[in-house]
């Protein structure tokens, strides 16, 4: 079945749409969103190929497989996406690993600044400013807020969160403010609204960063978790953004990304890469949760299903999920003037503890290479987290 998926992608790339349609019929009748991990994977890729076929031909009604796929989807419904994200955060280590490791890198960067500062009186609190790209619902920050609230004297914390929905930004700021108040932490939140377009506008983002005020006594940390890959359509512009961030003189920049090459310009090669990557993802979900788990079905069909549709069905300005491997990010970060910061042995043990306590399946593994943390399933790396200065 997986070979048929790849053959279908090749047929679409050669514009043999009738043959591709016949394969989609076969794939759709022999896969299910409620079977084993392979069935579910094939179902998601078949749905994405069907979308690709519809967008490729001007006579879409000829190829539309109404009996197997709903033409309308909920990929743009904010409430459904939020629900799938929260489920993803609960049932997999992916988001927690990225957040935990990035938070530890921020804490270690802040501590290094504190040790190097000889001018601050011992009882004067530290001022921390975090610039978080695409803060979403802010689930990364309560653990870090708890960690710094336990220090004496407790630092002041300011978070500038970017997003393209002002209501979500405000609700996120309110939740974080209430949590900070419960900890007795001096906290302020600033929403940085970006243009609400389908395509991330790097020029607009660079302009908006000029509005971010960095106070003289603040330690700046920049958080880029599962965000920068959306800007890879124009690599030169992305490098300009990285240099802009460098000019803000952050103490630490955290970078977390999917460890995959879903930005391949050749369509069948991109599908092949995505098949390998999401095979591991779906197998990890099967090893963790029963087949009838509502959360598992939601994460597979909404969160990862949305990614697969974007990678397979979209091209040009509409495609956002342009993941690339760590070695590409390493080249770009170094070219912008950054250098790797080694994470501590405590960060390694903390990440391993997370996997052991919350996700007991033996398939998850952690590797550290070239100053970078890699979370994987068996032999397939899935996410990388690194720290830069």
GROMACS .gro file of N, CA, C and O in nm, residues 133 192-195 197 199-211 227 230-231 234-244:
model
  132
  133UNK      N    1   0.818   3.342   1.932
  133UNK     CA    2   0.755   3.343   1.800
  133UNK      C    3   0.640   3.242   1.796
  133UNK      O    4   0.661   3.124   1.822
  192UNK      N    5   0.234   4.082   2.010
  192UNK     CA    6   0.290   4.140   1.889
  192UNK      C    7   0.213   4.079   1.772
  192UNK      O    8   0.238   3.967   1.730
  193UNK      N    9   0.116   4.155   1.720
  193UNK     CA   10   0.026   4.105   1.618
  193UNK      C   11   0.093   4.110   1.482
  193UNK      O   12   0.145   4.214   1.440
  194UNK      N   13   0.091   3.996   1.413
  194UNK     CA   14   0.147   3.988   1.278
  194UNK      C   15   0.034   3.986   1.176
  194UNK      O   16  -0.082   3.962   1.209
  195UNK      N   17   0.069   4.009   1.050
  195UNK     CA   18  -0.031   4.012   0.944
  195UNK      C   19  -0.103   3.878   0.936
  195UNK      O   20  -0.039   3.772   0.938
  197UNK      N   21  -0.225   3.652   0.727
  197UNK     CA   22  -0.227   3.604   0.587
  197UNK      C   23  -0.192   3.457   0.586
  197UNK      O   24  -0.142   3.401   0.683
  199UNK      N   25   0.038   3.330   0.410
  199UNK     CA   26   0.183   3.319   0.395
  199UNK      C   27   0.250   3.411   0.496
  199UNK      O   28   0.212   3.526   0.513
  200UNK      N   29   0.349   3.355   0.566
  200UNK     CA   30   0.423   3.437   0.661
  200UNK      C   31   0.503   3.542   0.584
  200UNK      O   32   0.582   3.509   0.496
  201UNK      N   33   0.482   3.667   0.617
  201UNK     CA   34   0.548   3.777   0.551
  201UNK      C   35   0.673   3.815   0.631
  201UNK      O   36   0.662   3.877   0.737
  202UNK      N   37   0.789   3.775   0.580
  202UNK     CA   38   0.913   3.796   0.656
  202UNK      C   39   0.945   3.944   0.668
  202UNK      O   40   0.988   3.991   0.774
  203UNK      N   41   0.923   4.020   0.562
  203UNK     CA   42   0.950   4.164   0.569
  203UNK      C   43   0.864   4.229   0.677
  203UNK      O   44   0.912   4.313   0.755
  204UNK      N   45   0.737   4.191   0.681
  204UNK     CA   46   0.647   4.245   0.785
  204UNK      C   47   0.696   4.205   0.924
  204UNK      O   48   0.695   4.286   1.017
  205UNK      N   49   0.740   4.080   0.938
  205UNK     CA   50   0.788   4.033   1.067
  205UNK      C   51   0.912   4.110   1.111
  205UNK      O   52   0.924   4.150   1.228
  206UNK      N   53   1.005   4.133   1.018
  206UNK     CA   54   1.125   4.209   1.053
  206UNK      C   55   1.088   4.351   1.096
  206UNK      O   56   1.143   4.404   1.193
  207UNK      N   57   0.993   4.412   1.024
  207UNK     CA   58   0.948   4.546   1.063
  207UNK      C   59   0.886   4.546   1.202
  207UNK      O   60   0.911   4.638   1.281
  208UNK      N   61   0.806   4.445   1.231
  208UNK     CA   62   0.740   4.439   1.363
  208UNK      C   63   0.840   4.418   1.475
  208UNK      O   64   0.820   4.467   1.587
  209UNK      N   65   0.951   4.350   1.446
  209UNK     CA   66   1.052   4.330   1.550
  209UNK      C   67   1.116   4.462   1.592
  209UNK      O   68   1.167   4.474   1.704
  210UNK      N   69   1.111   4.560   1.503
  210UNK     CA   70   1.164   4.693   1.539
  210UNK      C   71   1.079   4.758   1.647
  210UNK      O   72   1.125   4.851   1.713
  211UNK      N   73   0.955   4.710   1.665
  211UNK     CA   74   0.868   4.764   1.769
  211UNK      C   75   0.892   4.701   1.906
  211UNK      O   76   0.835   4.745   2.005
  227UNK      N   77   0.850   2.691   1.441
  227UNK     CA   78   0.798   2.810   1.373
  227UNK      C   79   0.876   2.846   1.247
  227UNK      O   80   0.817   2.872   1.142
  230UNK      N   81   0.824   2.765   0.855
  230UNK     CA   82   0.721   2.827   0.772
  230UNK      C   83   0.778   2.938   0.682
  230UNK      O   84   0.714   2.981   0.587
  231UNK      N   85   0.897   2.985   0.715
  231UNK     CA   86   0.957   3.096   0.642
  231UNK      C   87   1.057   3.049   0.537
  231UNK      O   88   1.124   3.132   0.475
  234UNK      N   89   1.141   3.152   0.127
  234UNK     CA   90   1.242   3.247   0.083
  234UNK      C   91   1.356   3.242   0.184
  234UNK      O   92   1.355   3.309   0.286
  235UNK      N   93   1.455   3.159   0.153
  235UNK     CA   94   1.566   3.138   0.246
  235UNK      C   95   1.646   3.265   0.270
  235UNK      O   96   1.693   3.290   0.382
  236UNK      N   97   1.661   3.348   0.168
  236UNK     CA   98   1.737   3.472   0.186
  236UNK      C   99   1.668   3.564   0.285
  236UNK      O  100   1.733   3.626   0.371
  237UNK      N  101   1.535   3.572   0.274
  237UNK     CA  102   1.460   3.656   0.368
  237UNK      C  103   1.468   3.600   0.510
  237UNK      O  104   1.479   3.674   0.608
  238UNK      N  105   1.464   3.468   0.521
  238UNK     CA  106   1.476   3.405   0.653
  238UNK      C  107   1.611   3.437   0.715
  238UNK      O  108   1.620   3.466   0.835
  239UNK      N  109   1.716   3.435   0.635
  239UNK     CA  110   1.850   3.470   0.687
  239UNK      C  111   1.854   3.615   0.732
  239UNK      O  112   1.922   3.648   0.831
  240UNK      N  113   1.782   3.703   0.661
  240UNK     CA  114   1.773   3.843   0.706
  240UNK      C  115   1.705   3.851   0.843
  240UNK      O  116   1.746   3.929   0.930
  241UNK      N  117   1.601   3.771   0.863
  241UNK     CA  118   1.534   3.768   0.992
  241UNK      C  119   1.628   3.720   1.101
  241UNK      O  120   1.632   3.779   1.211
  242UNK      N  121   1.705   3.616   1.073
  242UNK     CA  122   1.798   3.564   1.173
  242UNK      C  123   1.903   3.670   1.209
  242UNK      O  124   1.942   3.684   1.326
  243UNK      N  125   1.948   3.744   1.110
  243UNK     CA  126   2.046   3.850   1.139
  243UNK      C  127   1.981   3.963   1.219
  243UNK      O  128   2.045   4.026   1.304
  244UNK      N  129   1.852   3.989   1.192
  244UNK     CA  130   1.779   4.088   1.272
  244UNK      C  131   1.771   4.043   1.418
  244UNK      O  132   1.792   4.123   1.511
   0.00000   0.00000   0.00000
